[in-house]
Amino acid sequence: MIDLVIEQLISKVIDSGLIQERDRIYCRNQILGLLKLDTFSEVIETETNLTIPQLLGQLIDDAVERQVITGALDEREQLDAHIMNVFLPSPSQLNDQFDQLYLEDPIKATDFFYSLSQTSNYIQTERIAKNIHFQTDTDYGKIDITINLSKPEKDPLQIKREREMKQTSGYPNCVLCKENEGYVGRVGHPARSNHRMIDLDLLGEGWLFQYSPYLYYNEHSIVLSKKHEPMEINRDTFKRLFAFVEQLPHYFIGSNADLPIVGGSILSHDHYQAGRYTFGMTDAKDAYTFDLVDFPEIEASVLNWPMSVIRLRAKTYDQLVEAGDLILTKWRQYSDPDVELIAYTDETPHNTITPIAQYRDNAYQLDLVLRNNRTNQEHPDGIFHPHQDVHHIKKENIGLIEVMGLAVLPPRLKTELAELKDYLLGDSDQIESYHQDWAEQIKLEIQSITEDNVDQVIQAQLASKFVRVLKNSGIFKSNDKGWEAFKRFTSSLNN
């Protein structure tokens, strides 16, 4: 039985184009060694409807049953990555293949690398498929909602191992470091045997390009510095973003902000996120346009979007870098107490920017999302951060992905929304207390909730709640006072 599964896996990988039939015996023997098997019976028929992740799961279950490994999550994932690494070229061979395809067409190169990253099970396609995802139209355009169910829950054995393990190793320094490529993994640090990265030159500096193991959107990728250095948004950031777009013009690229609360989850390692996807913010309309007198060739506007976004467009990107640097420099120092915007508390900075660059409609584009991380007694988690009344949906930082209109919501909502559905239909009175006010509000707003429309109602209400999350996080609110304050800032750019 296990011999059949091994051959089916190898056949699937051959069908994907990752290896050739000539590699079958070599790959089989490598896998037999990893599984501690010393015999093999020839298999003739290898047709199967099972996917690569499903076949891998069978091999790993068998290894647990035979006590080759324990059932702990980290050991399962290490063996999974080990097995798929058997089929992969070395980093240098992969980069050579990518470079050759890039000379033909940059899209061919990324298509090849994306396909390889899926086939190798580095991109967790089977787990990602568990996510709940839908789109809803709002007053600001489309909003994407994802309930994140892809990351596996840690079993009791894994939790016990992590508690007992004294993490003394500083290698790799973090999950983004270049040393993760091919790293076997350890308790508390993910297995990366099947991990590969593409070398990038950005401003003469060494950077790396990889896909995210848990995609939130099409071709969700990470661009990371070869140096383990903290994130920082500055003029060079804008230059690097456009250097990337120039090389891969079919991708957008953006950076999380570089301050706590408004920044990303890993501020200790400079990195950006990229991909091939059109977010709601990408298609947002202009609320108003304005002139930058020092940059007459730039089209400048403020977007009609729940967060505070300046968009700059030009035929070449050199001036966008300079204008972006001007806006960032002004913003770092800018205060407007009338809207609770204060740039510094003593020596502590509060203002920064989330930048996004792309080539779109025959022009280079730079979106600058204005951020501030100040807290006060009323909003201890952040004044421009999801407020208490939306914490039942999301209370985590609003990073680059959310800024652009894709909500990444916690897995608990799968069960809780099912309970909400039953509650709205009158089939149950069981609902989490923190959703109670929301449920009553929905009942008041929507007079007729039926089996036919309840799912659509919940999706629309969830998207509306996420728009509230974004509005909380925006500096200049979408009202007369907010627009006046925003215009004060854009006017100041010409002083």
Coordinates of C-alpha atoms in Angstrom, one line a residue:
M1 CA 0.0 0.0 0.0
I2 CA 2.7 2.5 1.0
D3 CA 4.7 1.6 -2.1
L4 CA 1.7 2.6 -4.2
V5 CA 1.4 5.9 -2.5
I6 CA 5.1 6.7 -3.0
E7 CA 4.8 5.9 -6.7
Q8 CA 1.6 7.9 -7.0
L9 CA 3.3 10.9 -5.4
I10 CA 6.2 10.6 -7.8
S11 CA 3.9 10.3 -10.8
K12 CA 2.0 13.4 -9.7
V13 CA 5.2 15.4 -9.5
I14 CA 6.3 14.2 -12.9
D15 CA 2.9 15.2 -14.3
S16 CA 3.5 18.7 -12.9
G17 CA 6.7 19.0 -14.9
L18 CA 8.9 19.5 -11.8
I19 CA 10.9 16.3 -12.5
Q20 CA 11.2 13.8 -15.3
E21 CA 10.5 10.0 -15.6
R22 CA 14.3 9.5 -15.6
D23 CA 14.3 10.8 -12.0
R24 CA 11.8 8.3 -10.6
I25 CA 14.1 5.7 -9.1
Y26 CA 16.4 8.3 -7.5
C27 CA 13.4 10.1 -6.0
R28 CA 11.8 6.8 -4.8
N29 CA 15.0 5.8 -3.1
Q30 CA 15.4 9.1 -1.3
I31 CA 11.8 8.9 0.0
L32 CA 12.3 5.3 1.1
G33 CA 15.3 6.5 3.1
L34 CA 13.3 9.3 4.8
L35 CA 10.5 6.9 5.6
K36 CA 12.9 4.2 7.0
L37 CA 11.8 1.6 4.5
D38 CA 14.3 -0.8 3.1
T39 CA 12.1 -2.8 0.7
F40 CA 9.9 -1.9 -2.2
S41 CA 7.5 -3.8 -4.5
E42 CA 7.2 -2.6 -8.0
V43 CA 4.0 -0.7 -8.8
I44 CA 2.5 -0.6 -12.4
E45 CA -0.7 1.4 -12.2
T46 CA -0.2 4.8 -10.4
E47 CA -3.3 6.7 -11.6
T48 CA -5.0 8.6 -8.7
N49 CA -7.4 11.4 -8.1
L50 CA -5.6 12.3 -4.8
T51 CA -3.6 15.5 -4.7
I52 CA 0.0 15.9 -3.7
P53 CA -0.8 17.2 -0.2
Q54 CA -3.3 14.3 0.3
L55 CA -0.7 11.7 -0.8
L56 CA 1.9 13.3 1.5
G57 CA -0.6 13.1 4.3
Q58 CA -0.9 9.3 3.8
L59 CA 2.9 8.9 3.8
I60 CA 3.2 10.9 7.0
D61 CA 0.3 9.1 8.8
D62 CA 2.1 5.8 7.9
A63 CA 5.4 7.1 9.3
V64 CA 3.6 8.1 12.6
E65 CA 1.9 4.6 12.8
R66 CA 5.3 2.9 12.3
Q67 CA 6.9 5.3 14.9
V68 CA 9.4 6.7 12.4
I69 CA 8.2 10.1 13.8
T70 CA 5.9 11.1 16.6
G71 CA 2.5 12.7 15.7
A72 CA 3.7 16.2 16.8
L73 CA 3.0 18.9 14.3
D74 CA 6.6 20.0 13.9
E75 CA 7.8 16.5 13.1
R76 CA 5.0 15.9 10.6
E77 CA 5.8 19.2 8.9
Q78 CA 9.5 18.5 8.9
L79 CA 9.0 15.1 7.2
D80 CA 6.5 16.7 4.7
A81 CA 9.1 19.3 3.7
H82 CA 11.9 16.7 3.6
I83 CA 10.0 14.5 1.2
M84 CA 9.1 17.4 -1.2
N85 CA 12.7 18.7 -1.1
V86 CA 13.7 15.4 -2.9
F87 CA 12.0 16.7 -6.1
L88 CA 13.4 20.3 -6.0
P89 CA 16.4 21.8 -7.8
S90 CA 19.1 23.5 -5.8
P91 CA 18.7 27.2 -5.2
S92 CA 21.3 28.0 -7.9
Q93 CA 19.7 25.8 -10.4
L94 CA 16.3 27.3 -9.7
N95 CA 17.6 30.8 -10.1
D96 CA 19.2 29.9 -13.4
Q97 CA 15.9 28.6 -14.6
F98 CA 14.1 31.7 -13.4
D99 CA 16.6 34.0 -15.1
Q100 CA 16.4 32.1 -18.4
L101 CA 12.6 32.4 -18.4
Y102 CA 12.8 36.0 -17.3
L103 CA 14.7 36.9 -20.5
E104 CA 11.7 35.6 -22.5
D105 CA 9.0 37.2 -20.4
P106 CA 8.9 38.2 -16.7
I107 CA 5.4 36.7 -16.4
K108 CA 6.8 33.3 -17.6
A109 CA 9.4 33.5 -14.9
T110 CA 7.0 34.2 -12.0
D111 CA 4.4 31.6 -13.4
F112 CA 7.2 29.0 -13.3
F113 CA 8.2 29.9 -9.7
Y114 CA 4.6 30.1 -8.5
S115 CA 3.8 26.7 -10.0
L116 CA 6.9 25.2 -8.4
S117 CA 6.1 26.6 -5.0
Q118 CA 2.6 25.1 -5.2
T119 CA 3.8 21.7 -6.5
S120 CA 6.5 21.5 -3.8
N121 CA 3.8 22.0 -1.1
Y122 CA 5.6 25.1 0.1
I123 CA 2.5 27.0 -0.7
Q124 CA 0.0 25.1 1.4
T125 CA -2.7 24.8 -1.3
E126 CA -4.8 22.2 0.6
R127 CA -4.9 24.2 3.8
I128 CA -5.6 27.5 2.0
A129 CA -8.6 25.9 0.4
K130 CA -10.2 25.7 3.8
N131 CA -10.3 29.5 4.1
I132 CA -13.7 31.1 3.8
H133 CA -13.5 33.9 1.2
F134 CA -16.0 36.2 -0.4
Q135 CA -16.3 39.7 -1.9
T136 CA -18.9 42.3 -1.1
D137 CA -19.7 45.6 -2.7
T138 CA -19.7 48.6 -0.4
D139 CA -19.9 52.4 -0.8
Y140 CA -16.2 52.4 -1.3
G141 CA -16.1 49.6 -3.8
K142 CA -15.3 45.9 -3.3
I143 CA -14.2 44.5 0.0
D144 CA -12.6 41.0 0.3
I145 CA -13.3 39.0 3.4
T146 CA -11.2 36.0 4.4
I147 CA -11.7 33.9 7.5
N148 CA -8.3 32.4 8.0
L149 CA -8.6 28.6 8.6
S150 CA -5.4 27.6 6.8
K151 CA -2.9 27.5 9.6
P152 CA -3.0 24.2 11.4
E153 CA -4.0 24.2 15.1
K154 CA -1.2 23.1 17.4
D155 CA -2.0 19.7 19.0
P156 CA -1.4 19.1 22.8
L157 CA 1.9 17.3 22.1
Q158 CA 3.2 20.2 20.0
I159 CA 2.2 22.7 22.7
K160 CA 3.9 20.6 25.4
R161 CA 7.2 20.4 23.3
E162 CA 7.3 24.1 22.7
R163 CA 6.8 24.8 26.4
E164 CA 9.5 22.4 27.4
M165 CA 12.0 23.6 24.7
K166 CA 14.4 26.3 25.7
Q167 CA 14.8 28.4 22.6
T168 CA 18.5 29.0 22.7
S169 CA 19.2 28.9 19.0
G170 CA 19.5 32.2 17.1
Y171 CA 19.6 30.4 13.8
P172 CA 17.8 31.4 11.7
N173 CA 17.4 34.7 13.4
C174 CA 13.7 35.0 12.4
V175 CA 11.3 33.3 9.9
L176 CA 12.2 35.8 7.2
C177 CA 15.9 35.4 7.2
K178 CA 17.7 34.1 4.2
E179 CA 19.0 31.2 6.3
N180 CA 15.5 29.7 6.2
E181 CA 16.1 28.4 2.7
G182 CA 16.4 24.6 3.1
Y183 CA 16.3 24.8 6.9
V184 CA 15.1 21.5 8.4
G185 CA 13.1 23.1 11.2
R186 CA 13.0 22.6 14.9
V187 CA 10.5 22.9 17.7
G188 CA 8.9 26.3 17.4
H189 CA 10.6 27.2 14.1
P190 CA 8.9 26.0 10.8
A191 CA 10.4 23.4 8.5
R192 CA 11.7 24.9 5.3
S193 CA 13.5 22.1 3.5
N194 CA 11.3 22.7 0.4
H195 CA 11.7 26.5 0.6
R196 CA 13.4 28.3 -2.3
M197 CA 13.9 32.0 -3.1
I198 CA 14.9 34.1 -6.1
D199 CA 17.7 36.6 -5.9
L200 CA 16.9 40.2 -6.5
D201 CA 19.0 43.3 -7.0
L202 CA 17.3 46.4 -5.6
L203 CA 19.5 49.5 -5.6
G204 CA 22.6 47.3 -5.7
E205 CA 21.5 45.6 -2.5
G206 CA 20.8 41.9 -2.0
W207 CA 17.1 41.0 -1.7
L208 CA 15.1 37.8 -2.1
F209 CA 11.7 37.0 -3.6
Q210 CA 9.5 34.2 -2.3
Y211 CA 5.9 33.3 -2.1
S212 CA 3.9 33.2 1.1
P213 CA 3.2 29.7 2.4
Y214 CA -0.4 30.9 3.3
L215 CA -1.6 33.0 0.4
Y216 CA -4.2 35.6 1.1
Y217 CA -4.5 36.6 -2.5
N218 CA -3.2 35.6 -6.0
E219 CA 0.6 35.2 -6.1
H220 CA 1.0 36.7 -2.6
S221 CA 4.7 37.1 -2.3
I222 CA 7.3 38.4 0.1
V223 CA 10.4 40.5 -0.8
L224 CA 12.9 40.4 2.0
S225 CA 16.3 41.9 2.7
K226 CA 19.3 39.5 2.9
K227 CA 20.3 41.5 6.0
H228 CA 18.4 41.0 9.3
E229 CA 17.7 44.7 9.8
P230 CA 14.6 46.5 11.2
M231 CA 11.9 47.8 8.9
E232 CA 12.2 51.5 8.0
I233 CA 10.1 53.6 5.6
N234 CA 12.3 56.2 3.9
R235 CA 13.2 57.6 0.5
D236 CA 15.1 54.3 -0.4
T237 CA 12.0 52.4 0.3
F238 CA 10.2 54.2 -2.5
K239 CA 13.2 53.6 -4.8
R240 CA 13.3 49.9 -3.9
L241 CA 9.6 49.5 -4.5
F242 CA 9.9 51.0 -8.0
A243 CA 13.1 49.0 -8.8
F244 CA 11.0 45.9 -8.1
V245 CA 8.0 47.1 -10.2
E246 CA 10.4 47.9 -13.0
Q247 CA 11.6 44.2 -12.9
L248 CA 8.2 42.6 -12.4
P249 CA 5.7 45.2 -13.8
H250 CA 2.8 42.8 -13.5
Y251 CA 3.1 42.8 -9.7
F252 CA 2.2 45.5 -7.1
I253 CA 4.5 45.8 -4.1
G254 CA 3.9 47.5 -0.8
S255 CA 5.3 47.8 2.7
N256 CA 3.8 47.6 6.1
A257 CA 4.3 50.7 8.2
D258 CA 7.4 50.8 10.4
L259 CA 5.9 51.6 13.8
P260 CA 4.2 49.4 16.4
I261 CA 0.4 49.2 16.3
V262 CA 0.1 50.4 12.7
G263 CA 3.0 48.2 11.4
G264 CA 3.2 44.6 10.4
S265 CA 3.8 41.6 12.5
I266 CA 7.5 41.3 11.9
L267 CA 9.1 44.8 12.3
S268 CA 12.5 43.3 13.0
H269 CA 13.3 42.3 9.4
D270 CA 12.9 44.7 6.5
H271 CA 10.5 43.2 4.0
Y272 CA 7.7 44.0 1.5
Q273 CA 4.7 42.1 0.2
A274 CA 3.8 41.8 -3.4
G275 CA 1.5 40.0 -5.8
R276 CA -0.7 39.9 -8.8
Y277 CA -4.1 41.0 -7.5
T278 CA -6.5 44.0 -7.7
F279 CA -7.7 45.1 -4.3
G280 CA -10.6 47.3 -3.6
M281 CA -8.3 50.2 -2.8
T282 CA -6.6 49.8 -6.2
D283 CA -9.9 50.6 -8.0
A284 CA -10.9 53.4 -5.5
K285 CA -12.1 56.6 -7.1
D286 CA -10.6 60.1 -6.4
A287 CA -12.3 62.1 -3.7
Y288 CA -10.4 65.2 -4.9
T289 CA -7.3 66.1 -6.8
F290 CA -4.6 68.6 -5.9
D291 CA -1.5 70.1 -7.4
L292 CA 2.1 69.5 -6.2
V293 CA 3.7 72.7 -7.5
D294 CA 7.2 71.3 -7.5
F295 CA 6.1 68.2 -9.5
P296 CA 3.8 69.4 -12.3
E297 CA 4.0 66.1 -14.2
I298 CA 2.5 64.2 -11.3
E299 CA -1.2 63.6 -11.0
A300 CA -2.0 63.8 -7.3
S301 CA -5.3 62.9 -5.6
V302 CA -6.8 61.8 -2.4
L303 CA -8.8 58.6 -2.6
N304 CA -12.4 58.0 -1.6
W305 CA -11.4 55.2 0.7
P306 CA -12.1 54.6 4.5
M307 CA -8.4 55.1 5.3
S308 CA -6.4 58.3 4.4
V309 CA -4.7 57.7 1.1
I310 CA -2.8 60.0 -1.3
R311 CA -2.3 58.6 -4.8
L312 CA 0.5 59.9 -7.1
R313 CA 0.8 58.9 -10.8
A314 CA 3.4 59.7 -13.4
K315 CA 4.9 58.3 -16.6
T316 CA 8.3 57.8 -15.0
Y317 CA 8.9 57.0 -11.3
D318 CA 11.9 59.2 -10.5
Q319 CA 9.6 62.2 -9.6
L320 CA 7.3 59.9 -7.6
V321 CA 10.2 58.9 -5.4
E322 CA 11.0 62.6 -4.8
A323 CA 7.3 63.5 -4.2
G324 CA 6.9 60.5 -1.9
D325 CA 9.9 61.5 0.1
L326 CA 8.5 65.1 0.4
I327 CA 5.1 63.8 1.7
L328 CA 6.8 61.3 4.1
T329 CA 9.1 64.0 5.5
K330 CA 6.2 66.5 6.0
W331 CA 3.9 63.8 7.5
R332 CA 6.5 62.6 10.0
Q333 CA 6.4 66.1 11.6
Y334 CA 2.7 67.0 10.9
S335 CA 0.2 67.5 13.7
D336 CA -3.4 68.6 13.7
P337 CA -4.9 68.5 17.2
D338 CA -8.3 69.3 15.8
V339 CA -8.5 65.7 14.6
E340 CA -6.3 64.2 17.4
L341 CA -3.3 64.0 15.1
I342 CA -0.1 64.5 17.1
A343 CA 3.3 63.6 15.5
Y344 CA 5.4 63.2 18.6
T345 CA 5.0 62.4 22.3
D346 CA 8.3 63.8 23.7
E347 CA 10.9 61.9 21.5
T348 CA 8.5 59.1 20.4
P349 CA 7.3 59.4 16.8
H350 CA 3.7 58.5 15.9
N351 CA 3.4 59.3 12.2
T352 CA 4.5 57.0 9.3
I353 CA 3.2 55.7 6.0
T354 CA 2.2 52.5 4.3
P355 CA 3.4 52.8 0.7
I356 CA 2.2 50.7 -2.3
A357 CA 3.8 50.9 -5.8
Q358 CA 2.7 49.5 -9.1
Y359 CA 2.6 50.1 -12.9
R360 CA -1.0 50.5 -13.9
D361 CA -2.8 51.9 -17.0
N362 CA 0.5 52.9 -18.6
A363 CA 1.7 54.9 -15.6
Y364 CA 3.7 54.4 -12.4
Q365 CA 1.6 54.7 -9.3
L366 CA 2.5 55.3 -5.7
D367 CA -0.2 55.1 -3.0
L368 CA 0.7 56.6 0.4
V369 CA -1.6 55.5 3.3
L370 CA -1.1 57.9 6.2
R371 CA -0.8 56.2 9.6
N372 CA -0.5 57.3 13.2
N373 CA 0.0 55.0 16.2
R374 CA -0.8 57.2 19.2
T375 CA -2.9 55.9 22.0
N376 CA -5.0 57.6 24.7
Q377 CA -7.1 56.6 27.7
E378 CA -10.2 56.1 25.6
H379 CA -8.4 54.1 23.0
P380 CA -5.5 52.3 24.7
D381 CA -5.0 50.0 21.7
G382 CA -4.6 53.0 19.3
I383 CA -6.7 56.1 18.4
F384 CA -6.4 55.2 14.7
H385 CA -6.8 51.5 15.2
P386 CA -9.9 49.2 15.4
H387 CA -12.0 50.5 18.3
Q388 CA -13.6 48.5 21.0
D389 CA -17.0 48.2 19.2
V390 CA -15.4 46.3 16.3
H391 CA -13.1 44.1 18.4
H392 CA -15.7 41.3 18.2
I393 CA -14.7 41.1 14.5
K394 CA -11.1 42.2 14.5
K395 CA -8.8 43.9 17.1
E396 CA -5.4 43.1 15.5
N397 CA -3.1 45.5 13.7
I398 CA -4.3 46.8 10.3
G399 CA -1.4 46.0 8.0
L400 CA -0.8 46.4 4.3
I401 CA -3.3 43.7 3.2
E402 CA -6.2 45.1 5.3
V403 CA -5.3 48.7 4.3
M404 CA -5.9 47.7 0.7
G405 CA -9.3 46.2 1.4
L406 CA -8.8 42.5 2.3
A407 CA -9.9 41.6 5.7
V408 CA -8.0 38.7 7.4
L409 CA -10.4 37.6 10.2
P410 CA -9.8 35.1 13.0
P411 CA -10.9 31.4 12.6
R412 CA -13.3 31.7 15.6
L413 CA -15.7 33.5 13.3
K414 CA -16.5 30.4 11.3
T415 CA -18.4 28.9 14.2
E416 CA -19.6 32.3 15.5
L417 CA -21.1 33.3 12.2
A418 CA -22.9 30.0 12.0
E419 CA -24.4 30.7 15.4
L420 CA -25.3 34.2 14.2
K421 CA -27.1 32.7 11.2
D422 CA -29.2 30.5 13.5
Y423 CA -29.9 33.4 15.8
L424 CA -31.1 35.7 13.0
L425 CA -33.4 33.0 11.7
G426 CA -34.8 32.4 15.1
D427 CA -33.5 28.8 15.2
S428 CA -31.4 29.4 18.3
D429 CA -30.8 31.9 21.1
Q430 CA -27.1 30.9 21.5
I431 CA -24.7 33.6 20.5
E432 CA -21.5 35.0 21.9
S433 CA -22.2 37.9 24.2
Y434 CA -19.8 40.2 22.3
H435 CA -21.9 39.7 19.1
Q436 CA -25.2 40.4 20.9
D437 CA -25.4 44.1 20.1
W438 CA -24.4 43.5 16.5
A439 CA -27.1 40.8 16.0
E440 CA -29.8 43.0 17.4
Q441 CA -28.7 45.9 15.2
I442 CA -28.9 43.6 12.1
K443 CA -32.4 42.5 13.1
L444 CA -33.5 46.2 13.4
E445 CA -31.9 47.1 10.0
I446 CA -33.1 44.1 8.0
Q447 CA -36.7 43.5 8.5
S448 CA -37.0 40.3 6.5
I449 CA -34.3 37.7 7.1
T450 CA -35.0 34.3 5.5
E451 CA -33.1 31.1 4.6
D452 CA -32.7 32.5 1.1
N453 CA -31.0 35.8 2.0
V454 CA -29.4 35.2 5.5
D455 CA -26.0 34.4 4.1
Q456 CA -25.9 37.5 1.9
V457 CA -27.1 39.6 4.8
I458 CA -24.3 38.3 7.1
Q459 CA -21.7 38.8 4.4
A460 CA -22.8 42.4 3.7
Q461 CA -22.9 43.2 7.5
L462 CA -19.5 41.7 8.0
A463 CA -18.1 43.8 5.1
S464 CA -19.8 46.8 6.6
K465 CA -18.2 46.1 10.0
F466 CA -14.8 45.8 8.3
V467 CA -15.3 49.2 6.6
R468 CA -15.8 50.5 10.2
V469 CA -12.5 48.9 11.1
L470 CA -10.8 50.8 8.3
K471 CA -12.6 54.0 9.1
N472 CA -11.4 53.7 12.7
S473 CA -7.8 53.3 11.4
G474 CA -8.1 56.3 9.0
I475 CA -6.6 59.6 10.2
F476 CA -9.0 62.0 8.3
K477 CA -12.6 60.8 8.6
S478 CA -15.0 60.9 5.7
N479 CA -17.0 63.9 7.0
D480 CA -16.7 67.6 6.6
K481 CA -14.3 68.0 9.4
G482 CA -12.1 65.2 8.1
W483 CA -12.0 66.4 4.6
E484 CA -11.1 70.0 5.7
A485 CA -8.3 68.6 7.8
F486 CA -7.1 66.4 4.9
K487 CA -7.0 69.4 2.6
R488 CA -5.0 71.4 5.2
F489 CA -2.4 68.7 5.0
T490 CA -2.3 68.4 1.2
S491 CA -2.1 72.2 0.9
S492 CA 0.8 72.2 3.3
L493 CA 2.8 70.1 0.8
N494 CA 3.2 73.2 -1.3
N495 CA 4.5 75.5 1.4

